[in-house]
mmCIF file of C-alpha atoms and ligand atoms in Angstrom:
data_model
loop_
_atom_site.group_PDB
_atom_site.id
_atom_site.type_symbol
_atom_site.label_atom_id
_atom_site.label_comp_id
_atom_site.label_asym_id
_atom_site.label_seq_id
_atom_site.Cartn_x
_atom_site.Cartn_y
_atom_site.Cartn_z
ATOM 1 C CA MET A 1 89.575 52.239 236.303
ATOM 2 C CA ILE A 2 89.989 55.073 233.800
ATOM 3 C CA ASP A 3 88.202 53.857 230.705
ATOM 4 C CA LEU A 4 89.654 55.325 227.510
ATOM 5 C CA ARG A 5 88.608 52.473 225.217
ATOM 6 C CA SER A 6 86.022 54.601 223.447
ATOM 7 C CA ASP A 7 83.687 57.569 223.832
ATOM 8 C CA THR A 8 80.874 55.007 223.611
ATOM 9 C CA VAL A 9 81.469 54.095 227.276
ATOM 10 C CA THR A 10 79.905 57.335 228.546
ATOM 11 C CA ARG A 11 77.045 56.655 230.975
ATOM 12 C CA PRO A 12 73.795 58.617 230.896
ATOM 13 C CA THR A 13 73.745 61.472 233.394
ATOM 14 C CA GLU A 14 71.139 61.844 236.122
ATOM 15 C CA GLU A 15 69.445 64.473 233.932
ATOM 16 C CA MET A 16 69.252 62.025 231.018
ATOM 17 C CA ARG A 17 67.838 59.302 233.248
ATOM 18 C CA GLU A 18 65.150 61.658 234.503
ATOM 19 C CA GLU A 19 64.289 62.756 230.984
ATOM 20 C CA ALA A 20 64.047 59.164 229.869
ATOM 21 C CA ALA A 21 61.738 58.313 232.765
ATOM 22 C CA GLY A 22 59.470 61.270 232.105
ATOM 23 C CA ALA A 23 59.454 61.167 228.303
ATOM 24 C CA ALA A 24 56.169 61.399 226.440
ATOM 25 C CA VAL A 25 55.955 58.241 224.342
ATOM 26 C CA GLY A 26 53.869 56.511 221.694
ATOM 27 C CA ASP A 27 54.352 53.713 219.182
ATOM 28 C CA ASP A 28 57.064 55.064 216.919
ATOM 29 C CA VAL A 29 56.540 52.382 214.273
ATOM 30 C CA HIS A 30 53.136 53.993 213.839
ATOM 31 C CA GLY A 31 54.787 57.422 213.926
ATOM 32 C CA ASP A 32 53.125 58.198 217.259
ATOM 33 C CA ASP A 33 56.060 58.940 219.532
ATOM 34 C CA PRO A 34 56.273 62.706 220.154
ATOM 35 C CA THR A 35 59.736 62.552 221.747
ATOM 36 C CA VAL A 36 61.214 60.690 218.786
ATOM 37 C CA ALA A 37 59.509 63.158 216.438
ATOM 38 C CA GLU A 38 61.004 66.059 218.383
ATOM 39 C CA LEU A 39 64.472 64.527 218.338
ATOM 40 C CA GLU A 40 64.271 63.858 214.605
ATOM 41 C CA ALA A 41 63.107 67.417 213.886
ATOM 42 C CA ARG A 42 65.846 68.965 216.036
ATOM 43 C CA ALA A 43 68.527 66.706 214.619
ATOM 44 C CA ALA A 44 67.497 67.514 211.041
ATOM 45 C CA ASP A 45 67.679 71.185 211.907
ATOM 46 C CA VAL A 46 71.146 70.893 213.455
ATOM 47 C CA VAL A 47 72.596 69.238 210.345
ATOM 48 C CA GLY A 48 70.590 71.427 207.955
ATOM 49 C CA MET A 49 68.699 68.573 206.324
ATOM 50 C CA GLU A 50 64.991 68.296 205.512
ATOM 51 C CA ALA A 51 64.334 65.251 207.651
ATOM 52 C CA ALA A 52 65.933 62.773 210.025
ATOM 53 C CA LEU A 53 65.403 59.272 211.341
ATOM 54 C CA PHE A 54 66.290 57.937 214.795
ATOM 55 C CA VAL A 55 68.109 54.617 214.441
ATOM 56 C CA PRO A 56 69.413 52.190 217.084
ATOM 57 C CA SER A 57 73.056 52.416 215.970
ATOM 58 C CA GLY A 58 75.436 54.204 213.658
ATOM 59 C CA THR A 59 76.046 50.983 211.822
ATOM 60 C CA MET A 60 72.359 50.667 211.008
ATOM 61 C CA GLY A 61 72.313 54.294 209.857
ATOM 62 C CA ASN A 62 75.159 53.703 207.411
ATOM 63 C CA GLN A 63 73.621 50.465 206.182
ATOM 64 C CA ILE A 64 70.232 52.045 205.584
ATOM 65 C CA ALA A 65 71.840 54.942 203.719
ATOM 66 C CA ALA A 66 73.727 52.630 201.368
ATOM 67 C CA ARG A 67 70.601 50.618 200.716
ATOM 68 C CA VAL A 68 68.486 53.661 199.901
ATOM 69 C CA HIS A 69 71.066 55.367 197.696
ATOM 70 C CA THR A 70 72.003 52.365 195.555
ATOM 71 C CA ASP A 71 70.768 49.476 193.439
ATOM 72 C CA ARG A 72 72.039 45.892 193.730
ATOM 73 C CA GLY A 73 75.277 45.224 191.914
ATOM 74 C CA GLN A 74 76.651 48.734 192.100
ATOM 75 C CA GLU A 75 79.946 49.867 193.549
ATOM 76 C CA VAL A 76 80.618 52.113 196.515
ATOM 77 C CA ILE A 77 83.747 54.236 196.552
ATOM 78 C CA THR A 78 85.267 54.661 199.994
ATOM 79 C CA ASP A 79 88.571 54.912 201.821
ATOM 80 C CA ARG A 80 90.074 51.511 202.586
ATOM 81 C CA GLU A 81 90.277 52.279 206.320
ATOM 82 C CA SER A 82 86.717 53.515 206.618
ATOM 83 C CA HIS A 83 84.375 52.154 209.281
ATOM 84 C CA VAL A 84 82.035 50.725 206.644
ATOM 85 C CA VAL A 85 84.928 48.593 205.368
ATOM 86 C CA ARG A 86 86.572 47.644 208.652
ATOM 87 C CA TYR A 87 83.793 47.281 211.195
ATOM 88 C CA GLU A 88 80.399 46.608 209.622
ATOM 89 C CA ARG A 89 80.565 42.897 208.849
ATOM 90 C CA ALA A 90 80.571 43.479 205.079
ATOM 91 C CA GLY A 91 77.089 44.893 205.525
ATOM 92 C CA PHE A 92 77.104 46.706 202.193
ATOM 93 C CA ALA A 93 77.533 43.307 200.506
ATOM 94 C CA GLN A 94 75.133 41.496 202.805
ATOM 95 C CA HIS A 95 72.268 43.978 202.908
ATOM 96 C CA SER A 96 72.578 45.801 199.621
ATOM 97 C CA ALA A 97 74.523 43.489 197.264
ATOM 98 C CA LEU A 98 77.182 46.149 196.760
ATOM 99 C CA GLN A 99 80.832 45.841 195.895
ATOM 100 C CA ILE A 100 83.236 48.225 197.559
ATOM 101 C CA ARG A 101 86.007 49.930 195.610
ATOM 102 C CA THR A 102 88.472 50.923 198.301
ATOM 103 C CA ILE A 103 90.829 53.829 197.904
ATOM 104 C CA ASP A 104 93.975 54.438 199.902
ATOM 105 C CA ALA A 105 93.088 58.032 200.614
ATOM 106 C CA GLU A 106 95.400 60.397 202.425
ATOM 107 C CA ARG A 107 93.727 61.357 205.709
ATOM 108 C CA GLY A 108 90.875 59.068 204.653
ATOM 109 C CA LEU A 109 89.443 61.606 202.194
ATOM 110 C CA PRO A 110 89.618 60.592 198.528
ATOM 111 C CA THR A 111 90.767 63.463 196.325
ATOM 112 C CA PRO A 112 88.562 64.620 193.428
ATOM 113 C CA GLU A 113 91.034 62.897 191.100
ATOM 114 C CA GLN A 114 90.787 59.614 193.030
ATOM 115 C CA VAL A 115 87.000 59.795 192.798
ATOM 116 C CA ARG A 116 87.160 60.406 189.043
ATOM 117 C CA ASP A 117 89.608 57.516 188.601
ATOM 118 C CA ALA A 118 87.506 55.136 190.693
ATOM 119 C CA TYR A 119 84.229 56.077 189.031
ATOM 120 C CA LEU A 120 82.687 53.497 186.693
ATOM 121 C CA GLU A 121 79.863 54.249 184.334
ATOM 122 C CA GLY A 122 78.868 50.590 184.125
ATOM 123 C CA GLY A 123 78.204 48.455 181.098
ATOM 124 C CA LEU A 124 78.190 44.836 179.988
ATOM 125 C CA HIS A 125 81.119 43.934 182.252
ATOM 126 C CA ARG A 126 81.492 46.750 184.693
ATOM 127 C CA PRO A 127 79.359 47.571 187.726
ATOM 128 C CA PRO A 128 78.296 51.204 187.843
ATOM 129 C CA THR A 129 79.331 53.404 190.735
ATOM 130 C CA GLY A 130 76.327 54.002 192.985
ATOM 131 C CA LEU A 131 77.691 55.853 196.012
ATOM 132 C CA LEU A 132 80.614 57.729 197.516
ATOM 133 C CA SER A 133 80.869 57.120 201.267
ATOM 134 C CA LEU A 134 82.964 59.592 203.263
ATOM 135 C CA GLU A 135 83.877 59.524 206.953
ATOM 136 C CA ASN A 136 84.515 62.480 209.275
ATOM 137 C CA THR A 137 86.116 62.440 211.770
ATOM 138 C CA HIS A 138 88.051 59.531 210.392
ATOM 139 C CA ASN A 139 88.163 56.945 213.136
ATOM 140 C CA ALA A 140 90.765 54.398 212.031
ATOM 141 C CA ARG A 141 93.139 57.073 210.812
ATOM 142 C CA GLY A 142 93.153 58.615 214.272
ATOM 143 C CA GLY A 143 90.097 60.838 214.612
ATOM 144 C CA LEU A 144 91.184 63.120 211.784
ATOM 145 C CA ALA A 145 89.007 66.189 211.263
ATOM 146 C CA LEU A 146 88.711 66.761 207.531
ATOM 147 C CA ASP A 147 89.131 70.174 205.987
ATOM 148 C CA PRO A 148 85.633 71.449 205.059
ATOM 149 C CA GLU A 149 86.757 72.841 201.717
ATOM 150 C CA GLN A 150 88.564 69.700 200.573
ATOM 151 C CA PHE A 151 85.654 67.649 201.834
ATOM 152 C CA SER A 152 83.202 69.697 199.760
ATOM 153 C CA GLU A 153 85.370 69.467 196.638
ATOM 154 C CA THR A 154 85.443 65.686 196.854
ATOM 155 C CA ALA A 155 81.686 65.503 197.350
ATOM 156 C CA ALA A 156 81.105 67.925 194.470
ATOM 157 C CA THR A 157 83.181 65.719 192.184
ATOM 158 C CA ALA A 158 80.911 62.772 192.924
ATOM 159 C CA HIS A 159 77.862 64.915 192.233
ATOM 160 C CA GLU A 160 79.314 65.992 188.881
ATOM 161 C CA LEU A 161 79.361 62.271 188.054
ATOM 162 C CA ASP A 162 75.772 61.901 189.292
ATOM 163 C CA VAL A 163 76.907 59.813 192.249
ATOM 164 C CA PRO A 164 75.223 60.478 195.619
ATOM 165 C CA VAL A 165 77.360 61.057 198.706
ATOM 166 C CA HIS A 166 76.816 59.642 202.196
ATOM 167 C CA LEU A 167 78.693 60.970 205.197
ATOM 168 C CA ASP A 168 79.502 58.598 208.033
ATOM 169 C CA GLY A 169 79.692 61.352 210.603
ATOM 170 C CA ALA A 170 79.649 59.188 213.728
ATOM 171 C CA ARG A 171 81.846 61.911 215.292
ATOM 172 C CA LEU A 172 80.942 64.757 212.947
ATOM 173 C CA PHE A 173 80.587 67.322 215.738
ATOM 174 C CA ASN A 174 84.158 66.612 216.811
ATOM 175 C CA ALA A 175 85.263 67.609 213.318
ATOM 176 C CA ALA A 176 83.182 70.782 213.375
ATOM 177 C CA VAL A 177 84.572 71.746 216.778
ATOM 178 C CA ALA A 178 88.139 71.067 215.638
ATOM 179 C CA HIS A 179 87.723 73.334 212.599
ATOM 180 C CA ASP A 180 85.524 75.821 214.433
ATOM 181 C CA VAL A 181 82.794 75.583 211.809
ATOM 182 C CA ASP A 182 79.114 74.715 211.906
ATOM 183 C CA VAL A 183 78.450 71.081 210.925
ATOM 184 C CA THR A 184 76.584 72.361 207.899
ATOM 185 C CA ALA A 185 80.016 73.216 206.448
ATOM 186 C CA TYR A 186 80.172 69.459 205.820
ATOM 187 C CA THR A 187 76.558 68.389 205.556
ATOM 188 C CA GLU A 188 75.592 70.890 202.862
ATOM 189 C CA ALA A 189 77.964 69.013 200.555
ATOM 190 C CA VAL A 190 76.347 65.586 200.985
ATOM 191 C CA ASP A 191 73.037 63.831 200.364
ATOM 192 C CA SER A 192 72.827 62.021 203.683
ATOM 193 C CA VAL A 193 74.591 62.032 207.013
ATOM 194 C CA MET A 194 74.700 59.685 209.963
ATOM 195 C CA PHE A 195 75.896 60.838 213.355
ATOM 196 C CA CYS A 196 76.035 59.069 216.722
ATOM 197 C CA LEU A 197 74.272 60.383 219.802
ATOM 198 C CA SER A 198 75.872 57.567 221.776
ATOM 199 C CA LYS A 199 79.528 58.588 221.489
ATOM 200 C CA GLY A 200 81.021 61.865 222.679
ATOM 201 C CA LEU A 201 77.578 63.461 222.972
ATOM 202 C CA GLY A 202 76.849 61.023 225.781
ATOM 203 C CA ALA A 203 73.438 59.473 225.025
ATOM 204 C CA PRO A 204 73.051 55.843 226.052
ATOM 205 C CA ILE A 205 71.661 54.639 222.730
ATOM 206 C CA GLY A 206 71.045 55.818 219.212
ATOM 207 C CA SER A 207 72.154 57.570 216.078
ATOM 208 C CA ILE A 208 70.589 59.897 213.556
ATOM 209 C CA LEU A 209 70.336 59.478 209.796
ATOM 210 C CA ALA A 210 69.398 62.674 207.974
ATOM 211 C CA GLY A 211 68.720 63.665 204.382
ATOM 212 C CA SER A 212 65.932 64.840 202.116
ATOM 213 C CA ALA A 213 62.329 64.106 203.088
ATOM 214 C CA GLU A 214 62.115 61.605 200.253
ATOM 215 C CA PHE A 215 65.331 59.881 201.345
ATOM 216 C CA ILE A 216 64.143 59.617 204.952
ATOM 217 C CA GLU A 217 60.795 58.195 203.907
ATOM 218 C CA ALA A 218 62.606 55.406 202.063
ATOM 219 C CA ALA A 219 65.034 55.024 204.979
ATOM 220 C CA ARG A 220 62.110 54.474 207.361
ATOM 221 C CA GLY A 221 61.061 51.489 205.278
ATOM 222 C CA ILE A 222 64.560 49.993 205.265
ATOM 223 C CA ARG A 223 64.872 50.556 209.017
ATOM 224 C CA LYS A 224 61.733 48.431 209.446
ATOM 225 C CA LEU A 225 63.150 45.792 207.112
ATOM 226 C CA LEU A 226 66.302 45.546 209.211
ATOM 227 C CA GLY A 227 64.301 45.210 212.402
ATOM 228 C CA GLY A 228 65.086 48.711 213.574
ATOM 229 C CA GLY A 229 61.515 49.902 214.013
ATOM 230 C CA MET A 230 61.156 50.649 217.726
ATOM 231 C CA ARG A 231 57.985 51.123 219.745
ATOM 232 C CA GLN A 232 57.963 53.511 222.756
ATOM 233 C CA ALA A 233 61.364 54.753 221.661
ATOM 234 C CA GLY A 234 60.861 58.151 223.293
ATOM 235 C CA ILE A 235 62.414 56.552 226.376
ATOM 236 C CA VAL A 236 65.751 56.374 224.551
ATOM 237 C CA ALA A 237 65.203 59.401 222.317
ATOM 238 C CA ALA A 238 64.791 61.762 225.307
ATOM 239 C CA PRO A 239 68.451 61.480 226.401
ATOM 240 C CA GLY A 240 69.311 62.073 222.737
ATOM 241 C CA LEU A 241 67.745 65.528 222.962
ATOM 242 C CA THR A 242 70.046 66.367 225.863
ATOM 243 C CA ALA A 243 72.990 64.817 224.029
ATOM 244 C CA LEU A 244 72.392 67.195 221.111
ATOM 245 C CA LYS A 245 73.077 70.076 223.494
ATOM 246 C CA ASN A 246 76.468 68.623 224.467
ATOM 247 C CA ARG A 247 78.141 69.530 221.185
ATOM 248 C CA SER A 248 80.344 72.278 222.522
ATOM 249 C CA HIS A 249 81.586 70.089 225.377
ATOM 250 C CA LEU A 250 83.577 68.122 222.815
ATOM 251 C CA GLU A 251 86.161 70.901 222.905
ATOM 252 C CA ILE A 252 87.108 69.747 226.414
ATOM 253 C CA ASP A 253 87.632 66.197 225.173
ATOM 254 C CA HIS A 254 89.985 67.551 222.512
ATOM 255 C CA VAL A 255 92.011 69.512 225.046
ATOM 256 C CA ASN A 256 92.260 66.371 227.190
ATOM 257 C CA ALA A 257 93.365 64.311 224.192
ATOM 258 C CA THR A 258 96.113 66.796 223.364
ATOM 259 C CA ARG A 259 97.307 66.803 226.969
ATOM 260 C CA LEU A 260 97.336 62.994 227.017
ATOM 261 C CA ALA A 261 99.162 62.787 223.689
ATOM 262 C CA ASN A 262 101.847 65.307 224.635
ATOM 263 C CA SER A 263 102.633 63.477 227.858
ATOM 264 C CA LEU A 264 102.530 59.953 226.425
ATOM 265 C CA ASP A 265 104.841 61.149 223.671
ATOM 266 C CA GLU A 266 107.512 61.735 226.300
ATOM 267 C CA ILE A 267 107.554 58.028 227.146
ATOM 268 C CA GLU A 268 110.544 56.517 225.384
ATOM 269 C CA GLY A 269 109.518 53.890 222.828
ATOM 270 C CA LEU A 270 105.905 55.002 222.588
ATOM 271 C CA ALA A 271 105.181 56.807 219.313
ATOM 272 C CA ILE A 272 102.140 59.056 219.489
ATOM 273 C CA THR A 273 100.224 60.512 216.577
ATOM 274 C CA GLU A 274 99.266 64.102 217.330
ATOM 275 C CA PRO A 275 95.501 64.136 217.848
ATOM 276 C CA GLU A 276 93.138 66.430 215.964
ATOM 277 C CA THR A 277 90.064 65.525 218.014
ATOM 278 C CA ASN A 278 89.448 63.060 220.864
ATOM 279 C CA ILE A 279 91.359 60.037 219.559
ATOM 280 C CA VAL A 280 95.008 59.328 220.393
ATOM 281 C CA LEU A 281 96.845 56.524 218.595
ATOM 282 C CA ALA A 282 99.927 55.058 220.240
ATOM 283 C CA ASP A 283 102.426 52.832 218.429
ATOM 284 C CA THR A 284 103.784 50.351 220.961
ATOM 285 C CA GLY A 285 106.395 48.748 218.664
ATOM 286 C CA GLY A 286 109.256 50.838 220.027
ATOM 287 C CA LEU A 287 108.551 49.474 223.498
ATOM 288 C CA GLY A 288 109.024 45.951 222.161
ATOM 289 C CA LEU A 289 105.388 45.291 223.032
ATOM 290 C CA SER A 290 102.377 44.264 221.018
ATOM 291 C CA ALA A 291 99.305 46.415 221.527
ATOM 292 C CA ALA A 292 97.711 43.559 223.489
ATOM 293 C CA GLU A 293 100.700 43.303 225.842
ATOM 294 C CA PHE A 294 100.755 47.063 226.314
ATOM 295 C CA LEU A 295 97.020 47.105 227.090
ATOM 296 C CA ASP A 296 97.467 44.355 229.698
ATOM 297 C CA LEU A 297 100.220 46.345 231.384
ATOM 298 C CA ILE A 298 98.290 49.607 231.566
ATOM 299 C CA GLU A 299 95.123 47.857 232.688
ATOM 300 C CA GLY A 300 97.143 46.523 235.605
ATOM 301 C CA GLU A 301 97.715 50.174 236.551
ATOM 302 C CA GLY A 302 94.079 51.155 236.136
ATOM 303 C CA VAL A 303 93.819 52.453 232.566
ATOM 304 C CA GLN A 304 91.922 50.892 229.694
ATOM 305 C CA ALA A 305 92.483 51.630 226.008
ATOM 306 C CA SER A 306 91.658 49.540 222.944
ATOM 307 C CA GLU A 307 93.612 47.478 220.444
ATOM 308 C CA PHE A 308 93.618 49.169 217.067
ATOM 309 C CA GLY A 309 96.238 47.179 215.202
ATOM 310 C CA PRO A 310 98.948 44.648 216.110
ATOM 311 C CA GLU A 311 101.072 47.437 217.595
ATOM 312 C CA ILE A 312 98.576 50.280 217.817
ATOM 313 C CA ALA A 313 96.618 51.171 220.928
ATOM 314 C CA ARG A 314 93.794 53.724 220.816
ATOM 315 C CA PHE A 315 92.883 56.096 223.633
ATOM 316 C CA VAL A 316 89.637 58.047 223.341
ATOM 317 C CA THR A 317 88.756 60.951 225.631
ATOM 318 C CA HIS A 318 85.132 61.626 226.539
ATOM 319 C CA ARG A 319 82.772 63.349 228.990
ATOM 320 C CA ASP A 320 83.272 60.778 231.722
ATOM 321 C CA VAL A 321 87.016 61.408 232.017
ATOM 322 C CA SER A 322 88.095 64.679 233.622
ATOM 323 C CA ALA A 323 91.359 66.562 233.274
ATOM 324 C CA THR A 324 92.371 65.027 236.609
ATOM 325 C CA ASP A 325 91.627 61.533 235.296
ATOM 326 C CA ILE A 326 93.883 62.322 232.350
ATOM 327 C CA GLU A 327 96.738 63.281 234.686
ATOM 328 C CA ASP A 328 96.159 60.021 236.587
ATOM 329 C CA ALA A 329 96.102 58.049 233.339
ATOM 330 C CA ILE A 330 99.405 59.593 232.208
ATOM 331 C CA GLU A 331 100.988 58.651 235.528
ATOM 332 C CA ALA A 332 99.585 55.111 235.360
ATOM 333 C CA VAL A 333 100.802 54.467 231.794
ATOM 334 C CA THR A 334 104.240 55.844 232.687
ATOM 335 C CA VAL A 335 104.471 53.473 235.644
ATOM 336 C CA ALA A 336 103.105 50.529 233.643
ATOM 337 C CA VAL A 337 105.731 50.682 230.908
ATOM 338 C CA SER A 338 108.666 51.463 233.187
ATOM 339 C CA ASN A 339 108.237 48.325 235.280
HETATM 340 C C1 PLP B 1 81.118 54.122 215.957
HETATM 341 C C2 PLP B 1 81.147 54.342 214.498
HETATM 342 C C3 PLP B 1 80.115 53.871 213.683
HETATM 343 C C4 PLP B 1 79.030 52.939 214.163
HETATM 344 O O1 PLP B 1 78.313 53.312 215.247
HETATM 345 P P1 PLP B 1 77.628 52.197 216.187
HETATM 346 O O2 PLP B 1 76.591 52.979 216.888
HETATM 347 O O3 PLP B 1 78.714 51.667 217.052
HETATM 348 O O4 PLP B 1 77.056 51.147 215.293
HETATM 349 C C5 PLP B 1 80.156 54.189 212.343
HETATM 350 N N1 PLP B 1 81.152 54.915 211.840
HETATM 351 C C6 PLP B 1 82.163 55.368 212.578
HETATM 352 C C7 PLP B 1 83.225 56.200 211.950
HETATM 353 C C8 PLP B 1 82.213 55.093 213.939
HETATM 354 O O5 PLP B 1 83.235 55.534 214.670
#
């Protein structure tokens, strides 16, 4: 089976397993785990922030960030297709008593004008705006890699209004690779950033939340509140250190995604959105198939993708699929839809 459902399906390499087994550990809730401390220090350095916190998942990282940045009853401005809206169980409402003001943002990035229009000062009737949450790459809009300059302008607009900015950068390194910039081209514009070690970078578990030292100190408390304080977490942090070194490999995933997209686009009835990173969206409507029907057909030929809308299937390339696997996947999908 060629598994293109997500880059989260990557398995830890032999090297990662060995590092996990040999990791120096301590009780991280007491701040005693040297491997976690090393990972947090390295991760903070990579994104150019003062401090970082190792968290079990990207979702928890985003949720902690919202909680630390805001007060109950505030609003968060974000794109309507963002992960925090679509896939986090209304966590901003549940954990932080926030209301979300969604914006239909082109490419998922609100413009400075949209931020200004959405901003509320607050008052007797109105909730004040407490946070702008941005996402890069933008998952639901097809792994779009945002332009660093436009990204910074939007973040700067929020700051002019005294609104902090969080970056859901689950796949931030994919964006940096796509634009051939250092990640700090994005992170220097925001107050906090979350990125996943467990996606294209290949670690089995974990994400990083980074920000100022003061922000991370508060975040550590919220992580404990949410039950995310982990004990000998060096066991899972050690593969994260190796994952951090896999950033440049993402380029290969992008090449594979482009190859996949170009070939799938030749299949009559399948409409492919040109990928910018490692995500390929395929509209199955022209085949007269729902996404679910399409996925059943291709699975019968040995390829898995995921359902991303009633007629949208999502293919994600990652370290565990080679260029040869991609050729095989193209062949399999072609056969599946021609039967
Ligand atoms: C995957 C993802 C997350 C959440 O990460 P988990 O580790 O699965 O909780 C958050 N934001 C975006 C954009 C993602 O793609």
